[in-house]
Amino acid sequence: MAVRAPQLHLALRSFCLGAFVHLGRCLEEGDELRFSFAEHAQRAGPAFYEYRPLVRSFIEVHATALASRDDARLALGELLREPAAAIYARSDVVPSAEQALFRTVLSSLLISTAEACGGFDWDDIAFDRAYAELEASLFGEARVYAAAAPLVGLSVVTQIELGGSLRIRAADTAKDEPAFSWPEAQGL
């Protein structure tokens, strides 16, 4: 894989490796990693059972400890030096650029890597894939931005194209829509 920002790659890889070691120790010390269990029935033949570790929630529980590690501070320093990462450093949810970068970049990269690894057994290929996706979003030629704004007094049944990639549509109650996390937005 051709890496566009070698220093950033090294810092983020070191953070993820250190986080895997830290989280592995947490498991050895008795922290519980929950699993999802799903049965996929087939018409003919035995059912397929999927047993998947819920690494996202485990990482989120340990986020404060992970963010205070030296490797996290070094990775954040590299991200702050990268102009392409500036968009991730701006957030109205957290008070500082470092916290925003930890939440949007480091934590997301760690979760993607751990999910691809099926837990906390390191796999270089899984990290390289997750990092390639991050690099594509940082240095890609095209970016897509989305914004939502309530249009009070207007309701639509179908999507209306306004031109210039702008459109009006009814809010979906899917997880990423404002109505999901902001119940007051229902009906706007």
PDB file of C-alpha atoms in Angstrom:
ATOM      1  CA  MET A   1       0.000   0.000   0.000  1.00  0.00           C
ATOM      2  CA  ALA A   2       1.378   3.404  -0.981  1.00  0.00           C
ATOM      3  CA  VAL A   3       1.166   5.698   2.031  1.00  0.00           C
ATOM      4  CA  ARG A   4       0.746   9.390   1.327  1.00  0.00           C
ATOM      5  CA  ALA A   5       1.704  10.615   4.827  1.00  0.00           C
ATOM      6  CA  PRO A   6       4.345   8.235   6.292  1.00  0.00           C
ATOM      7  CA  GLN A   7       4.713  10.081   9.625  1.00  0.00           C
ATOM      8  CA  LEU A   8       0.947  10.088  10.134  1.00  0.00           C
ATOM      9  CA  HIS A   9       0.756   6.396   9.198  1.00  0.00           C
ATOM     10  CA  LEU A  10       3.476   5.512  11.715  1.00  0.00           C
ATOM     11  CA  ALA A  11       1.876   7.557  14.504  1.00  0.00           C
ATOM     12  CA  LEU A  12      -1.617   6.141  13.923  1.00  0.00           C
ATOM     13  CA  ARG A  13      -0.306   2.580  13.596  1.00  0.00           C
ATOM     14  CA  SER A  14       1.637   2.991  16.850  1.00  0.00           C
ATOM     15  CA  PHE A  15      -1.473   4.329  18.580  1.00  0.00           C
ATOM     16  CA  CYS A  16      -3.587   1.393  17.387  1.00  0.00           C
ATOM     17  CA  LEU A  17      -0.923  -1.168  18.366  1.00  0.00           C
ATOM     18  CA  GLY A  18      -0.586   0.405  21.813  1.00  0.00           C
ATOM     19  CA  ALA A  19      -4.364   0.508  22.205  1.00  0.00           C
ATOM     20  CA  PHE A  20      -4.612  -3.195  21.283  1.00  0.00           C
ATOM     21  CA  VAL A  21      -2.028  -4.014  23.971  1.00  0.00           C
ATOM     22  CA  HIS A  22      -3.829  -1.837  26.540  1.00  0.00           C
ATOM     23  CA  LEU A  23      -7.243  -3.313  25.727  1.00  0.00           C
ATOM     24  CA  GLY A  24      -5.799  -6.841  25.736  1.00  0.00           C
ATOM     25  CA  ARG A  25      -4.474  -6.224  29.253  1.00  0.00           C
ATOM     26  CA  CYS A  26      -7.897  -4.951  30.303  1.00  0.00           C
ATOM     27  CA  LEU A  27      -9.367  -8.248  29.107  1.00  0.00           C
ATOM     28  CA  GLU A  28      -6.682 -10.239  30.943  1.00  0.00           C
ATOM     29  CA  GLU A  29      -7.504  -8.303  34.116  1.00  0.00           C
ATOM     30  CA  GLY A  30     -11.146  -9.326  33.891  1.00  0.00           C
ATOM     31  CA  ASP A  31     -12.916  -6.643  31.857  1.00  0.00           C
ATOM     32  CA  GLU A  32     -15.728  -8.155  29.853  1.00  0.00           C
ATOM     33  CA  LEU A  33     -15.896  -7.988  26.070  1.00  0.00           C
ATOM     34  CA  ARG A  34     -19.491  -8.641  25.106  1.00  0.00           C
ATOM     35  CA  PHE A  35     -20.441 -10.566  21.992  1.00  0.00           C
ATOM     36  CA  SER A  36     -23.389 -10.625  19.665  1.00  0.00           C
ATOM     37  CA  PHE A  37     -24.728 -13.978  18.644  1.00  0.00           C
ATOM     38  CA  ALA A  38     -26.912 -14.366  15.568  1.00  0.00           C
ATOM     39  CA  GLU A  39     -28.377 -17.428  13.921  1.00  0.00           C
ATOM     40  CA  HIS A  40     -28.660 -17.384  10.136  1.00  0.00           C
ATOM     41  CA  ALA A  41     -31.081 -20.125   9.175  1.00  0.00           C
ATOM     42  CA  GLN A  42     -30.924 -21.729   5.756  1.00  0.00           C
ATOM     43  CA  ARG A  43     -33.653 -23.530   3.852  1.00  0.00           C
ATOM     44  CA  ALA A  44     -31.594 -26.638   3.476  1.00  0.00           C
ATOM     45  CA  GLY A  45     -28.776 -27.621   5.750  1.00  0.00           C
ATOM     46  CA  PRO A  46     -27.587 -26.475   9.133  1.00  0.00           C
ATOM     47  CA  ALA A  47     -27.920 -22.938  10.405  1.00  0.00           C
ATOM     48  CA  PHE A  48     -24.940 -20.620  10.352  1.00  0.00           C
ATOM     49  CA  TYR A  49     -24.100 -19.007  13.697  1.00  0.00           C
ATOM     50  CA  GLU A  50     -22.297 -15.690  13.852  1.00  0.00           C
ATOM     51  CA  TYR A  51     -20.397 -14.861  17.025  1.00  0.00           C
ATOM     52  CA  ARG A  52     -18.998 -11.324  16.899  1.00  0.00           C
ATOM     53  CA  PRO A  53     -17.195  -9.327  19.601  1.00  0.00           C
ATOM     54  CA  LEU A  54     -18.728  -5.909  20.319  1.00  0.00           C
ATOM     55  CA  VAL A  55     -15.447  -4.029  20.170  1.00  0.00           C
ATOM     56  CA  ARG A  56     -17.009  -0.593  19.597  1.00  0.00           C
ATOM     57  CA  SER A  57     -18.680  -0.437  23.006  1.00  0.00           C
ATOM     58  CA  PHE A  58     -15.575  -1.905  24.690  1.00  0.00           C
ATOM     59  CA  ILE A  59     -13.354   0.764  23.114  1.00  0.00           C
ATOM     60  CA  GLU A  60     -15.822   3.519  24.012  1.00  0.00           C
ATOM     61  CA  VAL A  61     -15.796   2.415  27.670  1.00  0.00           C
ATOM     62  CA  HIS A  62     -11.979   2.681  27.694  1.00  0.00           C
ATOM     63  CA  ALA A  63     -11.761   5.867  25.582  1.00  0.00           C
ATOM     64  CA  THR A  64     -10.606   8.118  28.436  1.00  0.00           C
ATOM     65  CA  ALA A  65      -7.709   5.817  29.321  1.00  0.00           C
ATOM     66  CA  LEU A  66      -6.781   5.417  25.648  1.00  0.00           C
ATOM     67  CA  ALA A  67      -6.830   9.187  25.050  1.00  0.00           C
ATOM     68  CA  SER A  68      -4.444   9.785  27.962  1.00  0.00           C
ATOM     69  CA  ARG A  69      -1.769   7.432  26.610  1.00  0.00           C
ATOM     70  CA  ASP A  70       1.489   8.840  25.192  1.00  0.00           C
ATOM     71  CA  ASP A  71       0.937   7.155  21.832  1.00  0.00           C
ATOM     72  CA  ALA A  72      -2.446   8.909  21.569  1.00  0.00           C
ATOM     73  CA  ARG A  73      -0.825  12.290  22.266  1.00  0.00           C
ATOM     74  CA  LEU A  74       1.815  11.628  19.590  1.00  0.00           C
ATOM     75  CA  ALA A  75      -0.846  10.579  17.076  1.00  0.00           C
ATOM     76  CA  LEU A  76      -2.912  13.668  17.888  1.00  0.00           C
ATOM     77  CA  GLY A  77       0.184  15.823  17.379  1.00  0.00           C
ATOM     78  CA  GLU A  78       0.664  14.364  13.894  1.00  0.00           C
ATOM     79  CA  LEU A  79      -3.004  14.873  13.086  1.00  0.00           C
ATOM     80  CA  LEU A  80      -2.838  18.500  14.230  1.00  0.00           C
ATOM     81  CA  ARG A  81       0.140  19.046  11.894  1.00  0.00           C
ATOM     82  CA  GLU A  82      -1.831  17.633   8.964  1.00  0.00           C
ATOM     83  CA  PRO A  83      -3.866  20.393   7.255  1.00  0.00           C
ATOM     84  CA  ALA A  84      -6.223  17.833   5.693  1.00  0.00           C
ATOM     85  CA  ALA A  85      -7.304  16.701   9.177  1.00  0.00           C
ATOM     86  CA  ALA A  86      -8.431  20.201  10.169  1.00  0.00           C
ATOM     87  CA  ILE A  87     -12.043  19.475   9.193  1.00  0.00           C
ATOM     88  CA  TYR A  88     -12.144  16.689  11.799  1.00  0.00           C
ATOM     89  CA  ALA A  89     -10.741  18.985  14.494  1.00  0.00           C
ATOM     90  CA  ARG A  90     -13.775  21.265  14.356  1.00  0.00           C
ATOM     91  CA  SER A  91     -16.687  19.962  16.341  1.00  0.00           C
ATOM     92  CA  ASP A  92     -19.432  21.557  18.337  1.00  0.00           C
ATOM     93  CA  VAL A  93     -19.802  18.389  20.395  1.00  0.00           C
ATOM     94  CA  VAL A  94     -16.436  18.490  22.190  1.00  0.00           C
ATOM     95  CA  PRO A  95     -14.542  21.536  23.501  1.00  0.00           C
ATOM     96  CA  SER A  96     -11.065  20.981  22.007  1.00  0.00           C
ATOM     97  CA  ALA A  97      -9.494  20.044  18.684  1.00  0.00           C
ATOM     98  CA  GLU A  98      -7.628  17.171  20.366  1.00  0.00           C
ATOM     99  CA  GLN A  99     -10.845  15.685  21.747  1.00  0.00           C
ATOM    100  CA  ALA A 100     -12.555  16.076  18.377  1.00  0.00           C
ATOM    101  CA  LEU A 101      -9.656  14.376  16.571  1.00  0.00           C
ATOM    102  CA  PHE A 102      -9.549  11.583  19.128  1.00  0.00           C
ATOM    103  CA  ARG A 103     -13.275  10.941  18.737  1.00  0.00           C
ATOM    104  CA  THR A 104     -13.530  11.329  14.961  1.00  0.00           C
ATOM    105  CA  VAL A 105     -10.184   9.933  13.787  1.00  0.00           C
ATOM    106  CA  LEU A 106      -8.291   7.888  16.382  1.00  0.00           C
ATOM    107  CA  SER A 107     -11.271   6.172  17.966  1.00  0.00           C
ATOM    108  CA  SER A 108     -12.903   5.521  14.589  1.00  0.00           C
ATOM    109  CA  LEU A 109      -9.682   4.081  13.139  1.00  0.00           C
ATOM    110  CA  LEU A 110      -9.201   1.889  16.204  1.00  0.00           C
ATOM    111  CA  ILE A 111     -12.790   0.625  16.032  1.00  0.00           C
ATOM    112  CA  SER A 112     -12.535  -0.118  12.296  1.00  0.00           C
ATOM    113  CA  THR A 113      -9.279  -1.994  12.815  1.00  0.00           C
ATOM    114  CA  ALA A 114     -10.562  -3.997  15.806  1.00  0.00           C
ATOM    115  CA  GLU A 115     -13.802  -4.899  14.012  1.00  0.00           C
ATOM    116  CA  ALA A 116     -11.834  -6.092  10.973  1.00  0.00           C
ATOM    117  CA  CYS A 117      -9.550  -8.114  13.283  1.00  0.00           C
ATOM    118  CA  GLY A 118     -12.532  -9.664  15.058  1.00  0.00           C
ATOM    119  CA  GLY A 119     -11.222  -8.447  18.403  1.00  0.00           C
ATOM    120  CA  PHE A 120      -7.816  -7.401  19.662  1.00  0.00           C
ATOM    121  CA  ASP A 121      -5.510  -9.842  17.865  1.00  0.00           C
ATOM    122  CA  TRP A 122      -3.517  -7.531  15.576  1.00  0.00           C
ATOM    123  CA  ASP A 123      -3.668  -7.962  11.810  1.00  0.00           C
ATOM    124  CA  ASP A 124      -1.545  -5.659   9.616  1.00  0.00           C
ATOM    125  CA  ILE A 125      -3.891  -6.110   6.658  1.00  0.00           C
ATOM    126  CA  ALA A 126      -6.907  -4.999   8.704  1.00  0.00           C
ATOM    127  CA  PHE A 127      -5.074  -1.869   9.869  1.00  0.00           C
ATOM    128  CA  ASP A 128      -3.824  -1.085   6.366  1.00  0.00           C
ATOM    129  CA  ARG A 129      -7.388  -1.264   5.007  1.00  0.00           C
ATOM    130  CA  ALA A 130      -8.755   0.977   7.751  1.00  0.00           C
ATOM    131  CA  TYR A 131      -5.879   3.434   7.304  1.00  0.00           C
ATOM    132  CA  ALA A 132      -6.353   3.480   3.519  1.00  0.00           C
ATOM    133  CA  GLU A 133      -9.993   4.492   4.043  1.00  0.00           C
ATOM    134  CA  LEU A 134      -8.896   7.275   6.394  1.00  0.00           C
ATOM    135  CA  GLU A 135      -6.249   8.502   3.944  1.00  0.00           C
ATOM    136  CA  ALA A 136      -8.805   8.477   1.126  1.00  0.00           C
ATOM    137  CA  SER A 137     -11.105  10.670   3.198  1.00  0.00           C
ATOM    138  CA  LEU A 138      -8.254  13.024   4.146  1.00  0.00           C
ATOM    139  CA  PHE A 139      -6.525  13.342   0.785  1.00  0.00           C
ATOM    140  CA  GLY A 140      -9.235  12.322  -1.682  1.00  0.00           C
ATOM    141  CA  GLU A 141     -10.010  14.655  -4.554  1.00  0.00           C
ATOM    142  CA  ALA A 142     -13.736  14.798  -3.876  1.00  0.00           C
ATOM    143  CA  ARG A 143     -15.507  15.316  -0.592  1.00  0.00           C
ATOM    144  CA  VAL A 144     -19.162  15.057   0.247  1.00  0.00           C
ATOM    145  CA  TYR A 145     -20.626  17.192   2.993  1.00  0.00           C
ATOM    146  CA  ALA A 146     -24.076  16.958   4.454  1.00  0.00           C
ATOM    147  CA  ALA A 147     -26.025  19.460   6.479  1.00  0.00           C
ATOM    148  CA  ALA A 148     -29.509  19.308   7.877  1.00  0.00           C
ATOM    149  CA  ALA A 149     -31.752  22.248   8.593  1.00  0.00           C
ATOM    150  CA  PRO A 150     -35.400  22.236   9.591  1.00  0.00           C
ATOM    151  CA  LEU A 151     -37.741  23.964   7.166  1.00  0.00           C
ATOM    152  CA  VAL A 152     -40.520  25.057   9.482  1.00  0.00           C
ATOM    153  CA  GLY A 153     -43.904  25.220   7.783  1.00  0.00           C
ATOM    154  CA  LEU A 154     -42.857  23.044   4.836  1.00  0.00           C
ATOM    155  CA  SER A 155     -43.536  19.356   4.435  1.00  0.00           C
ATOM    156  CA  VAL A 156     -42.629  17.125   1.505  1.00  0.00           C
ATOM    157  CA  VAL A 157     -43.659  13.636   0.553  1.00  0.00           C
ATOM    158  CA  THR A 158     -40.904  13.014  -1.977  1.00  0.00           C
ATOM    159  CA  GLN A 159     -37.434  14.438  -2.336  1.00  0.00           C
ATOM    160  CA  ILE A 160     -37.185  17.741  -4.225  1.00  0.00           C
ATOM    161  CA  GLU A 161     -33.974  18.520  -6.137  1.00  0.00           C
ATOM    162  CA  LEU A 162     -33.024  22.207  -5.856  1.00  0.00           C
ATOM    163  CA  GLY A 163     -29.940  22.015  -8.082  1.00  0.00           C
ATOM    164  CA  GLY A 164     -26.260  22.223  -7.290  1.00  0.00           C
ATOM    165  CA  SER A 165     -26.496  18.973  -5.292  1.00  0.00           C
ATOM    166  CA  LEU A 166     -28.991  20.567  -2.886  1.00  0.00           C
ATOM    167  CA  ARG A 167     -32.238  18.829  -2.095  1.00  0.00           C
ATOM    168  CA  ILE A 168     -35.138  18.898   0.311  1.00  0.00           C
ATOM    169  CA  ARG A 169     -36.364  15.658   1.795  1.00  0.00           C
ATOM    170  CA  ALA A 170     -38.246  14.470   4.823  1.00  0.00           C
ATOM    171  CA  ALA A 171     -36.040  13.490   7.741  1.00  0.00           C
ATOM    172  CA  ASP A 172     -35.506   9.781   8.106  1.00  0.00           C
ATOM    173  CA  THR A 173     -35.648   8.237  11.564  1.00  0.00           C
ATOM    174  CA  ALA A 174     -32.491   6.253  10.817  1.00  0.00           C
ATOM    175  CA  LYS A 175     -29.720   6.523  13.374  1.00  0.00           C
ATOM    176  CA  ASP A 176     -27.809   9.337  11.647  1.00  0.00           C
ATOM    177  CA  GLU A 177     -30.763  11.652  11.201  1.00  0.00           C
ATOM    178  CA  PRO A 178     -31.484  14.567  13.564  1.00  0.00           C
ATOM    179  CA  ALA A 179     -34.901  13.156  14.483  1.00  0.00           C
ATOM    180  CA  PHE A 180     -33.230  10.059  15.924  1.00  0.00           C
ATOM    181  CA  SER A 181     -30.913  11.820  18.369  1.00  0.00           C
ATOM    182  CA  TRP A 182     -32.998  14.959  18.777  1.00  0.00           C
ATOM    183  CA  PRO A 183     -36.631  13.898  19.397  1.00  0.00           C
ATOM    184  CA  GLU A 184     -37.773  17.515  19.263  1.00  0.00           C
ATOM    185  CA  ALA A 185     -36.923  17.453  15.540  1.00  0.00           C
ATOM    186  CA  GLN A 186     -39.796  15.038  14.850  1.00  0.00           C
ATOM    187  CA  GLY A 187     -42.203  16.716  12.505  1.00  0.00           C
ATOM    188  CA  LEU A 188     -39.879  19.557  11.467  1.00  0.00           C
TER     189      LEU A 188
END
